[in-house]
DNA sequence: TGTACATCAGTGAACGCGCGTTCACTGATGTAC
DNA sequence: TGTACATCAGTGAACGCGCGTTCACTGATGTAC
């Protein structure tokens, strides 16, 4: 299918191609600037084609967010595993993974956390975002020496989330210009999270 | 000037009226959706009028951001004062003030921290944003029992900033739907910052 | 193996809309004398 | 006190543009027989 179909009437992989173009566009211009016509143009296809696959802009962004959450989930789990059996370290490494994912995949990250641009009740989206949240919650729980109350857990999880989400957001929006590149950001995040450079 | 001028050819307070309309529009639709024509429409004035006062969209948003930083600065100082002479408490109350300002003035907040939409080098903007940042830095410094190194200070200030900025951003973007209103948010922020409810 | 037909992906012209920008203008205000 | 003139705030028509949406269509694919 893939190569043979490329020059024919049917694209064969148009859905993937549209998503890739959309991701580029979000990276360059932001999620609210996404236009279906521009996406189609970049994918080399008629301007009405995206509607076939996604319905409208929210549908396209939702598909992007779902894909983003899948990768995010994996990145967080990999981060958590770096901490080994030490709950506190595991929590910190998950936070580091959060920040680095946001910086390295800014387009996914932006779309994922702007639910008002998405189809909130899309079943795939609901499932995959709950999945990612549960990683965070599990890590936060494991960071307590003894089982915490629901309230203690919620506060610690939300504080940890806020800390890394805030750092990522400030950096992405250009409010931390002293930390100009990825490695400066990583060094800062490690210090904030209590992870030495030689650590992990 | 004010009332007499209202029905005449010259508005008299058009600049303020435009800014007020722009603030409403940002609150309703977000900063990137701001359109000069819609602002003019809401201010009851011809669509070309805003250009006289602000040049373009970035100029208008910059004026909004400057005003926002002025109010923000005041809110942070008031917060810091609530902590009295206890540096740690003062830092925490400043954080609480940060979160509540963001929630209560979401339009200002959004514009202030999206420098890519602004005229970065506008002298007023530079001055006023440096001012607000220095409040944060002073508070962070005062939260150390003994004078910190530059690096220690930078890390603590950025961590504190990230924590409250992240909480505010997550809440504003609709990612903390369990905490539905302002008072739920305030209670959460207090717990995160180690401020009891009866405290302060 | 061949033919008919349904299905589906993608096309392209057309529509109405809101936008930013330009520009010659008009009406009020303030200043010089 | 009065007149002339410069300045400035705001007007409104016009422009070209990109957008989302609609709709009858066309071309390829897959399935039934």
mmCIF file with all atom_site columns, N, CA, C and O in Angstrom, chain A residues 7 18 24 36-37 49 54 83 93 95 109-110 127 132 135 139 146 160 173 176:
data_model
loop_
_atom_site.group_PDB
_atom_site.id
_atom_site.type_symbol
_atom_site.label_atom_id
_atom_site.label_alt_id
_atom_site.label_comp_id
_atom_site.label_asym_id
_atom_site.label_entity_id
_atom_site.label_seq_id
_atom_site.pdbx_PDB_ins_code
_atom_site.Cartn_x
_atom_site.Cartn_y
_atom_site.Cartn_z
_atom_site.occupancy
_atom_site.B_iso_or_equiv
_atom_site.pdbx_formal_charge
_atom_site.auth_seq_id
_atom_site.auth_comp_id
_atom_site.auth_asym_id
_atom_site.auth_atom_id
_atom_site.pdbx_PDB_model_num
ATOM 1  N N  . UNK A 1 7   ? 1.207   7.969  -5.302 1.00 0.00 ? 7   UNK A N  1
ATOM 2  C CA . UNK A 1 7   ? 0.881   8.889  -6.391 1.00 0.00 ? 7   UNK A CA 1
ATOM 3  C C  . UNK A 1 7   ? -0.527  8.693  -6.931 1.00 0.00 ? 7   UNK A C  1
ATOM 4  O O  . UNK A 1 7   ? -0.942  9.373  -7.851 1.00 0.00 ? 7   UNK A O  1
ATOM 5  N N  . UNK A 1 18  ? -1.718  13.692 7.815  1.00 0.00 ? 18  UNK A N  1
ATOM 6  C CA . UNK A 1 18  ? -2.394  14.891 8.320  1.00 0.00 ? 18  UNK A CA 1
ATOM 7  C C  . UNK A 1 18  ? -1.988  15.168 9.762  1.00 0.00 ? 18  UNK A C  1
ATOM 8  O O  . UNK A 1 18  ? -1.727  16.318 10.140 1.00 0.00 ? 18  UNK A O  1
ATOM 9  N N  . UNK A 1 24  ? 3.360   19.587 13.291 1.00 0.00 ? 24  UNK A N  1
ATOM 10 C CA . UNK A 1 24  ? 4.302   20.636 12.891 1.00 0.00 ? 24  UNK A CA 1
ATOM 11 C C  . UNK A 1 24  ? 3.678   22.012 13.057 1.00 0.00 ? 24  UNK A C  1
ATOM 12 O O  . UNK A 1 24  ? 4.305   22.934 13.577 1.00 0.00 ? 24  UNK A O  1
ATOM 13 N N  . UNK A 1 36  ? -7.451  23.791 9.334  1.00 0.00 ? 36  UNK A N  1
ATOM 14 C CA . UNK A 1 36  ? -7.579  22.552 8.565  1.00 0.00 ? 36  UNK A CA 1
ATOM 15 C C  . UNK A 1 36  ? -7.042  22.731 7.150  1.00 0.00 ? 36  UNK A C  1
ATOM 16 O O  . UNK A 1 36  ? -6.433  21.832 6.581  1.00 0.00 ? 36  UNK A O  1
ATOM 17 N N  . UNK A 1 37  ? -7.255  23.910 6.595  1.00 0.00 ? 37  UNK A N  1
ATOM 18 C CA . UNK A 1 37  ? -6.779  24.149 5.235  1.00 0.00 ? 37  UNK A CA 1
ATOM 19 C C  . UNK A 1 37  ? -5.260  24.127 5.162  1.00 0.00 ? 37  UNK A C  1
ATOM 20 O O  . UNK A 1 37  ? -4.681  23.599 4.218  1.00 0.00 ? 37  UNK A O  1
ATOM 21 N N  . UNK A 1 49  ? -10.215 17.455 2.544  1.00 0.00 ? 49  UNK A N  1
ATOM 22 C CA . UNK A 1 49  ? -9.890  16.090 2.949  1.00 0.00 ? 49  UNK A CA 1
ATOM 23 C C  . UNK A 1 49  ? -9.869  15.872 4.474  1.00 0.00 ? 49  UNK A C  1
ATOM 24 O O  . UNK A 1 49  ? -10.374 14.858 4.946  1.00 0.00 ? 49  UNK A O  1
ATOM 25 N N  . UNK A 1 54  ? -11.383 13.682 10.431 1.00 0.00 ? 54  UNK A N  1
ATOM 26 C CA . UNK A 1 54  ? -11.473 14.211 11.794 1.00 0.00 ? 54  UNK A CA 1
ATOM 27 C C  . UNK A 1 54  ? -12.731 15.029 12.060 1.00 0.00 ? 54  UNK A C  1
ATOM 28 O O  . UNK A 1 54  ? -12.952 15.442 13.191 1.00 0.00 ? 54  UNK A O  1
ATOM 29 N N  . UNK A 1 83  ? 13.932  5.361  39.042 1.00 0.00 ? 83  UNK A N  1
ATOM 30 C CA . UNK A 1 83  ? 14.082  5.561  40.481 1.00 0.00 ? 83  UNK A CA 1
ATOM 31 C C  . UNK A 1 83  ? 14.241  4.262  41.245 1.00 0.00 ? 83  UNK A C  1
ATOM 32 O O  . UNK A 1 83  ? 14.504  4.273  42.443 1.00 0.00 ? 83  UNK A O  1
ATOM 33 N N  . UNK A 1 93  ? 12.107  11.324 39.528 1.00 0.00 ? 93  UNK A N  1
ATOM 34 C CA . UNK A 1 93  ? 12.458  11.006 38.136 1.00 0.00 ? 93  UNK A CA 1
ATOM 35 C C  . UNK A 1 93  ? 11.237  11.091 37.216 1.00 0.00 ? 93  UNK A C  1
ATOM 36 O O  . UNK A 1 93  ? 11.361  11.442 36.040 1.00 0.00 ? 93  UNK A O  1
ATOM 37 N N  . UNK A 1 95  ? 8.940   13.255 37.618 1.00 0.00 ? 95  UNK A N  1
ATOM 38 C CA . UNK A 1 95  ? 8.830   14.689 37.380 1.00 0.00 ? 95  UNK A CA 1
ATOM 39 C C  . UNK A 1 95  ? 9.808   15.172 36.323 1.00 0.00 ? 95  UNK A C  1
ATOM 40 O O  . UNK A 1 95  ? 9.464   15.973 35.446 1.00 0.00 ? 95  UNK A O  1
ATOM 41 N N  . UNK A 1 109 ? 2.411   18.356 24.041 1.00 0.00 ? 109 UNK A N  1
ATOM 42 C CA . UNK A 1 109 ? 2.159   18.835 25.399 1.00 0.00 ? 109 UNK A CA 1
ATOM 43 C C  . UNK A 1 109 ? 1.109   19.947 25.423 1.00 0.00 ? 109 UNK A C  1
ATOM 44 O O  . UNK A 1 109 ? 0.190   19.942 26.242 1.00 0.00 ? 109 UNK A O  1
ATOM 45 N N  . UNK A 1 110 ? 1.246   20.866 24.501 1.00 0.00 ? 110 UNK A N  1
ATOM 46 C CA . UNK A 1 110 ? 0.294   21.974 24.480 1.00 0.00 ? 110 UNK A CA 1
ATOM 47 C C  . UNK A 1 110 ? -1.130  21.487 24.253 1.00 0.00 ? 110 UNK A C  1
ATOM 48 O O  . UNK A 1 110 ? -2.063  21.914 24.930 1.00 0.00 ? 110 UNK A O  1
ATOM 49 N N  . UNK A 1 127 ? -9.721  7.612  28.280 1.00 0.00 ? 127 UNK A N  1
ATOM 50 C CA . UNK A 1 127 ? -8.967  6.450  28.749 1.00 0.00 ? 127 UNK A CA 1
ATOM 51 C C  . UNK A 1 127 ? -7.487  6.768  28.917 1.00 0.00 ? 127 UNK A C  1
ATOM 52 O O  . UNK A 1 127 ? -6.872  6.501  29.948 1.00 0.00 ? 127 UNK A O  1
ATOM 53 N N  . UNK A 1 132 ? -2.446  8.246  32.141 1.00 0.00 ? 132 UNK A N  1
ATOM 54 C CA . UNK A 1 132 ? -1.280  9.062  32.475 1.00 0.00 ? 132 UNK A CA 1
ATOM 55 C C  . UNK A 1 132 ? -1.404  9.623  33.897 1.00 0.00 ? 132 UNK A C  1
ATOM 56 O O  . UNK A 1 132 ? -0.428  9.669  34.645 1.00 0.00 ? 132 UNK A O  1
ATOM 57 N N  . UNK A 1 135 ? -0.379  7.162  36.572 1.00 0.00 ? 135 UNK A N  1
ATOM 58 C CA . UNK A 1 135 ? 1.064   7.018  36.789 1.00 0.00 ? 135 UNK A CA 1
ATOM 59 C C  . UNK A 1 135 ? 1.520   8.005  37.853 1.00 0.00 ? 135 UNK A C  1
ATOM 60 O O  . UNK A 1 135 ? 2.210   7.661  38.814 1.00 0.00 ? 135 UNK A O  1
ATOM 61 N N  . UNK A 1 139 ? 2.952   7.056  41.605 1.00 0.00 ? 139 UNK A N  1
ATOM 62 C CA . UNK A 1 139 ? 4.272   7.520  42.041 1.00 0.00 ? 139 UNK A CA 1
ATOM 63 C C  . UNK A 1 139 ? 4.175   8.326  43.320 1.00 0.00 ? 139 UNK A C  1
ATOM 64 O O  . UNK A 1 139 ? 4.988   8.171  44.231 1.00 0.00 ? 139 UNK A O  1
ATOM 65 N N  . UNK A 1 146 ? 4.651   5.568  54.657 1.00 0.00 ? 146 UNK A N  1
ATOM 66 C CA . UNK A 1 146 ? 3.506   4.743  55.053 1.00 0.00 ? 146 UNK A CA 1
ATOM 67 C C  . UNK A 1 146 ? 2.300   5.233  54.270 1.00 0.00 ? 146 UNK A C  1
ATOM 68 O O  . UNK A 1 146 ? 2.279   6.385  53.829 1.00 0.00 ? 146 UNK A O  1
ATOM 69 N N  . UNK A 1 160 ? 3.334   18.100 43.297 1.00 0.00 ? 160 UNK A N  1
ATOM 70 C CA . UNK A 1 160 ? 4.372   17.612 42.388 1.00 0.00 ? 160 UNK A CA 1
ATOM 71 C C  . UNK A 1 160 ? 4.020   17.933 40.939 1.00 0.00 ? 160 UNK A C  1
ATOM 72 O O  . UNK A 1 160 ? 4.861   18.394 40.158 1.00 0.00 ? 160 UNK A O  1
ATOM 73 N N  . UNK A 1 173 ? 6.806   28.891 27.390 1.00 0.00 ? 173 UNK A N  1
ATOM 74 C CA . UNK A 1 173 ? 6.245   30.198 27.019 1.00 0.00 ? 173 UNK A CA 1
ATOM 75 C C  . UNK A 1 173 ? 7.306   31.290 26.936 1.00 0.00 ? 173 UNK A C  1
ATOM 76 O O  . UNK A 1 173 ? 6.995   32.440 26.657 1.00 0.00 ? 173 UNK A O  1
ATOM 77 N N  . UNK A 1 176 ? 11.607  31.826 30.967 1.00 0.00 ? 176 UNK A N  1
ATOM 78 C CA . UNK A 1 176 ? 12.845  31.449 31.674 1.00 0.00 ? 176 UNK A CA 1
ATOM 79 C C  . UNK A 1 176 ? 13.997  31.522 30.685 1.00 0.00 ? 176 UNK A C  1
ATOM 80 O O  . UNK A 1 176 ? 14.667  30.524 30.399 1.00 0.00 ? 176 UNK A O  1
#
